[in-house]
mmCIF file of C-alpha atoms in Angstrom:
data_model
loop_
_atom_site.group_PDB
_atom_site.id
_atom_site.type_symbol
_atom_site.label_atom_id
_atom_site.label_comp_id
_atom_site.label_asym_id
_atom_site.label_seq_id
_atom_site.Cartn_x
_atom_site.Cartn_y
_atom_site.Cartn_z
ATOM 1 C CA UNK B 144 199.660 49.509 -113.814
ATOM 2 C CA UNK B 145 197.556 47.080 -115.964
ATOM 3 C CA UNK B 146 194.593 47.510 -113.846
ATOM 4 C CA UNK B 147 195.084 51.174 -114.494
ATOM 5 C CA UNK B 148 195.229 50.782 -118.354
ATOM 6 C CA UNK B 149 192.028 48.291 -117.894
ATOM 7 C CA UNK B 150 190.036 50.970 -116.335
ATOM 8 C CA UNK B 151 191.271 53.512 -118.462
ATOM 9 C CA UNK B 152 189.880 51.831 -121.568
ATOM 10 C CA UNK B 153 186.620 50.641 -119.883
ATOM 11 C CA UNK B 154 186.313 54.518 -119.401
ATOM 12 C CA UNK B 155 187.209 55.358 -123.097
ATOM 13 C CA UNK B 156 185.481 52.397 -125.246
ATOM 14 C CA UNK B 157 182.823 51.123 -122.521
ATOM 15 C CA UNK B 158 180.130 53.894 -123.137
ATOM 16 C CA UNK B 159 181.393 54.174 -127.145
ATOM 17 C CA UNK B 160 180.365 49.605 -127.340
ATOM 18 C CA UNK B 161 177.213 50.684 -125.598
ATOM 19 C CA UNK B 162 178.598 49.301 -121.879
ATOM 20 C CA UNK B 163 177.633 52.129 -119.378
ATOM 21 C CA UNK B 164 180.269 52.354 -117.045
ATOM 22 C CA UNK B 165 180.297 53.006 -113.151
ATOM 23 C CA UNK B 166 182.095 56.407 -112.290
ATOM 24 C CA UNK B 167 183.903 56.803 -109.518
ATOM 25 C CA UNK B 168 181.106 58.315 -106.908
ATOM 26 C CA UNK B 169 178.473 55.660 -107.830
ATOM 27 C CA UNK B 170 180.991 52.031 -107.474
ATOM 28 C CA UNK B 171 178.857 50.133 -105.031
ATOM 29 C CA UNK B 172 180.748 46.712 -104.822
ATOM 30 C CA UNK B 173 180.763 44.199 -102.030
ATOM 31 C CA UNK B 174 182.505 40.649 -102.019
ATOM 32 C CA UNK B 175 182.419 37.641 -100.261
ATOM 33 C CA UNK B 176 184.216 34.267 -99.761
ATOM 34 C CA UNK B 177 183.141 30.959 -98.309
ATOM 35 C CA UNK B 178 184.062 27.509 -97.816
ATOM 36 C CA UNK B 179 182.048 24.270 -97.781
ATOM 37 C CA UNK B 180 184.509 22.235 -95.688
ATOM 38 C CA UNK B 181 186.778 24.265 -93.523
ATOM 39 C CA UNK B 182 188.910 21.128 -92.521
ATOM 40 C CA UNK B 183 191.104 19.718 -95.411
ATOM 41 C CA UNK B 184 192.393 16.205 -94.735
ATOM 42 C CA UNK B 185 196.163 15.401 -97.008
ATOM 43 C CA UNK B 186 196.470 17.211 -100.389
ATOM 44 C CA UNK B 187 192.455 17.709 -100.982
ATOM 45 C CA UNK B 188 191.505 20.692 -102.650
ATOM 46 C CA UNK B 189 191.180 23.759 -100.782
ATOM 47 C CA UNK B 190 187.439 25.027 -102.124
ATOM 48 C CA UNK B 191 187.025 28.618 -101.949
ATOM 49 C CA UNK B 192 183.521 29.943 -103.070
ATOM 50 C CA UNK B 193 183.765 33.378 -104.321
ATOM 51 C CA UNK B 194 181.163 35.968 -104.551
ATOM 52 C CA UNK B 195 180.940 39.875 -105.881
ATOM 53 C CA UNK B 196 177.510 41.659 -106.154
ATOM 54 C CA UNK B 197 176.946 44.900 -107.594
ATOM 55 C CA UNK B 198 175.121 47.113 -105.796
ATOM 56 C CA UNK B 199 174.752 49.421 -108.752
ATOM 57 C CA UNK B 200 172.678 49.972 -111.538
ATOM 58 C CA UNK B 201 175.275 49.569 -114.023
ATOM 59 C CA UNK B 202 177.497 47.157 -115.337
ATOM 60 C CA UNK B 203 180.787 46.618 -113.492
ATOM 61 C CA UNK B 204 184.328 45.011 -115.058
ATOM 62 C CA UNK B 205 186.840 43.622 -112.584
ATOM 63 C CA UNK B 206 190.136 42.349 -112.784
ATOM 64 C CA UNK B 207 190.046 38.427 -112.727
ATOM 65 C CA UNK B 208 189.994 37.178 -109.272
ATOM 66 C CA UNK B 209 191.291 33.659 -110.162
ATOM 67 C CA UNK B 210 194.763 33.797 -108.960
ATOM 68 C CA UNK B 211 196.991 34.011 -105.975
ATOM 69 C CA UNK B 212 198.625 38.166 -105.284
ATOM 70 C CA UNK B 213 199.609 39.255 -106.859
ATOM 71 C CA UNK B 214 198.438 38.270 -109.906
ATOM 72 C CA UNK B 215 195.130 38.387 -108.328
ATOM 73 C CA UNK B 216 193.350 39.004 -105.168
ATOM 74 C CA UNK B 217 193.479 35.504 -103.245
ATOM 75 C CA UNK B 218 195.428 36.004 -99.553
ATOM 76 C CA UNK B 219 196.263 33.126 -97.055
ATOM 77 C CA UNK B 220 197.911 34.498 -93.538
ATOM 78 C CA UNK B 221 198.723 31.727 -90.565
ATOM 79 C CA UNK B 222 196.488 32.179 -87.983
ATOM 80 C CA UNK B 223 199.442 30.978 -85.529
ATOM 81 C CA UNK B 224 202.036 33.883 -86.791
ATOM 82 C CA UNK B 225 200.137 36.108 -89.016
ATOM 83 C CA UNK B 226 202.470 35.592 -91.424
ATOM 84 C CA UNK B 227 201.431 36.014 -94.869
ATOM 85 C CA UNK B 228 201.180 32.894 -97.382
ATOM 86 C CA UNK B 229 203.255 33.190 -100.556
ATOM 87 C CA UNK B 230 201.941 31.459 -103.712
ATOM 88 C CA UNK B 231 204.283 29.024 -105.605
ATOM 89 C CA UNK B 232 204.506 31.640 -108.001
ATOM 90 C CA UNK B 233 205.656 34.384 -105.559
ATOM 91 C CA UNK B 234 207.990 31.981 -103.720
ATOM 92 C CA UNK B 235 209.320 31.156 -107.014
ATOM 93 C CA UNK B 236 209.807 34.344 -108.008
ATOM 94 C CA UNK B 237 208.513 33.234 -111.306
ATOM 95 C CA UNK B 238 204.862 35.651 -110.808
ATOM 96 C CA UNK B 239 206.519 38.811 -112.490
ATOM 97 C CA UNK B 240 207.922 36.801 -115.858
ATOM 98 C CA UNK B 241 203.943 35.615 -116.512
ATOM 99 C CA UNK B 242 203.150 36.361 -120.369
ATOM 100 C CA UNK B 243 199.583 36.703 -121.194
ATOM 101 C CA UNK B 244 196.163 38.365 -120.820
ATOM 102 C CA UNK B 245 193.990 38.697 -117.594
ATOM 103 C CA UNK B 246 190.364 38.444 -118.461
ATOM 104 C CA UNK B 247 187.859 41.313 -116.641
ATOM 105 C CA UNK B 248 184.894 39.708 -114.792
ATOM 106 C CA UNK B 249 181.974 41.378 -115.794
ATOM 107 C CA UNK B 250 179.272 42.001 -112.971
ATOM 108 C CA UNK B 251 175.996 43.046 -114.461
ATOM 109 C CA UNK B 252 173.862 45.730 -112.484
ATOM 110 C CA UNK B 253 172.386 44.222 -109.587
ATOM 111 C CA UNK B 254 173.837 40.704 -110.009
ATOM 112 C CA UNK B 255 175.988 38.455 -107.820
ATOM 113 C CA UNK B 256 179.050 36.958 -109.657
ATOM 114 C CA UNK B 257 180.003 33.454 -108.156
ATOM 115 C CA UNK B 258 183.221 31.625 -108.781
ATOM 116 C CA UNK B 259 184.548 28.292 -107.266
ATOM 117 C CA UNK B 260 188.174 27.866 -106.761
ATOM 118 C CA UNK B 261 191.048 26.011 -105.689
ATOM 119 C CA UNK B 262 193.370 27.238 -103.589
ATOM 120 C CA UNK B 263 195.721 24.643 -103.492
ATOM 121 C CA UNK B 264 196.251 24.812 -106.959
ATOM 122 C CA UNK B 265 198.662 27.931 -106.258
ATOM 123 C CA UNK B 266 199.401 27.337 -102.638
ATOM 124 C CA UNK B 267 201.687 24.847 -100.547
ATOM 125 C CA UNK B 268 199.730 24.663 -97.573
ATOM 126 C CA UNK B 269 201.582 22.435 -94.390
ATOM 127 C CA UNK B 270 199.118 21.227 -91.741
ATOM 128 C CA UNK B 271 198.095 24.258 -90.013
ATOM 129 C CA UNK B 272 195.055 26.695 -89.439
ATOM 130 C CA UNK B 273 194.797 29.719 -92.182
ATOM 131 C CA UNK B 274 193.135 32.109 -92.970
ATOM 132 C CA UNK B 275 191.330 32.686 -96.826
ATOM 133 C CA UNK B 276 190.152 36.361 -98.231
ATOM 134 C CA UNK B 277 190.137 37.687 -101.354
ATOM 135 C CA UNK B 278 191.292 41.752 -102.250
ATOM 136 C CA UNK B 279 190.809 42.942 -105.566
ATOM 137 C CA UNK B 280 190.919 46.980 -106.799
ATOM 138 C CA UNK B 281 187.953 48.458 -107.664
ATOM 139 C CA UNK B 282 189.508 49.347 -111.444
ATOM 140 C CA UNK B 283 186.883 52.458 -111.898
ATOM 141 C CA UNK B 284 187.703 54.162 -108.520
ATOM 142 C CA UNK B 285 190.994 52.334 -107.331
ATOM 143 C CA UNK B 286 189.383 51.857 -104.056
ATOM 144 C CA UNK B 287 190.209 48.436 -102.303
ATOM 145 C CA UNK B 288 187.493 45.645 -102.072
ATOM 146 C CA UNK B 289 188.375 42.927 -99.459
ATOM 147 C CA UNK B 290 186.016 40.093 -98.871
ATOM 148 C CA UNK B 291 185.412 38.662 -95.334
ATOM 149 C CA UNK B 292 188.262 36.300 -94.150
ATOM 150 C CA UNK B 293 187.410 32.706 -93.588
ATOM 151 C CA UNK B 294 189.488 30.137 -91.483
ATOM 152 C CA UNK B 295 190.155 27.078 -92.512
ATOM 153 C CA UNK B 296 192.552 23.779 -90.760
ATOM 154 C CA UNK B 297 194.820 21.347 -93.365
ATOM 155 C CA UNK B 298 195.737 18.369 -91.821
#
């Protein structure tokens, strides 16, 4: 529901502050995710290099993608069951009483938006192989981007 209210002021206020914003037959997004060591040794971080280009010729705000689901768009699965990877905050239970503000990513037209992050920093990962994609809503035409999966081995 907040990602609804975020679009629905981009689509009110954007164009009024001068931001031209993307409507919902033009949103030409694409993401990506890779990793610069894909075997983590102990409790080293878990690097996850994050990147979302607009296609389009006009400026693009996204929900921020730093952040486990569901607060955000980060998704581990087990490559030996397929199970899916809860986040502290999930397993907690604790995701849903978060206070605060999400900040939008802004992707100018054309431009590749590229984020670092650490995975491990919301995820107890056991010795295992996994794998790493990010999903995040499109918040002008509620269409789903997903990223392509990467796998990676903590041992």
């Amino acid at each position: 529901m907040r990602t609804s209210l975020i679009a629905a002021c981009i689509l009110v206020f954007g164009p009024l502050c001068g931001f031209p914003v993307l409507s919902a037959q033009s949103a030409s997004l694409s993401m990506a995710v890779s990793m610069p060591h894909t075997v983590i040794v102990g409790d080293g971080p878990v690097q996850l290099d994050v990147s979302i280009t607009n296609h389009s010729d006009q400026l693009v705000l996204l929900p921020d993608v730093r952040g486990p689901a569901p607060v955000s768009g980060v998704t581990i699965h087990d490559v030996e069951n397929g199970e899916y990877v809860k986040s502290r905050l999930e397993s907690s239970g604790e995701w849903n009483k978060l206070a605060g503000s999400r900040f939008a990513t802004a992707v100018p037209a054309g431009k590749t938006h590229r984020e670092t992050l650490n995975v491990r920093s919301w995820f107890d990962l056991a010795p295992g192989d996994y794998s790493v994609c990010v999903k995040e809503k499109d918040p002008v035409t509620g269409d789903e981007i997903v990223s392509n999966a990467v796998t990676f081995t903590v041992k």
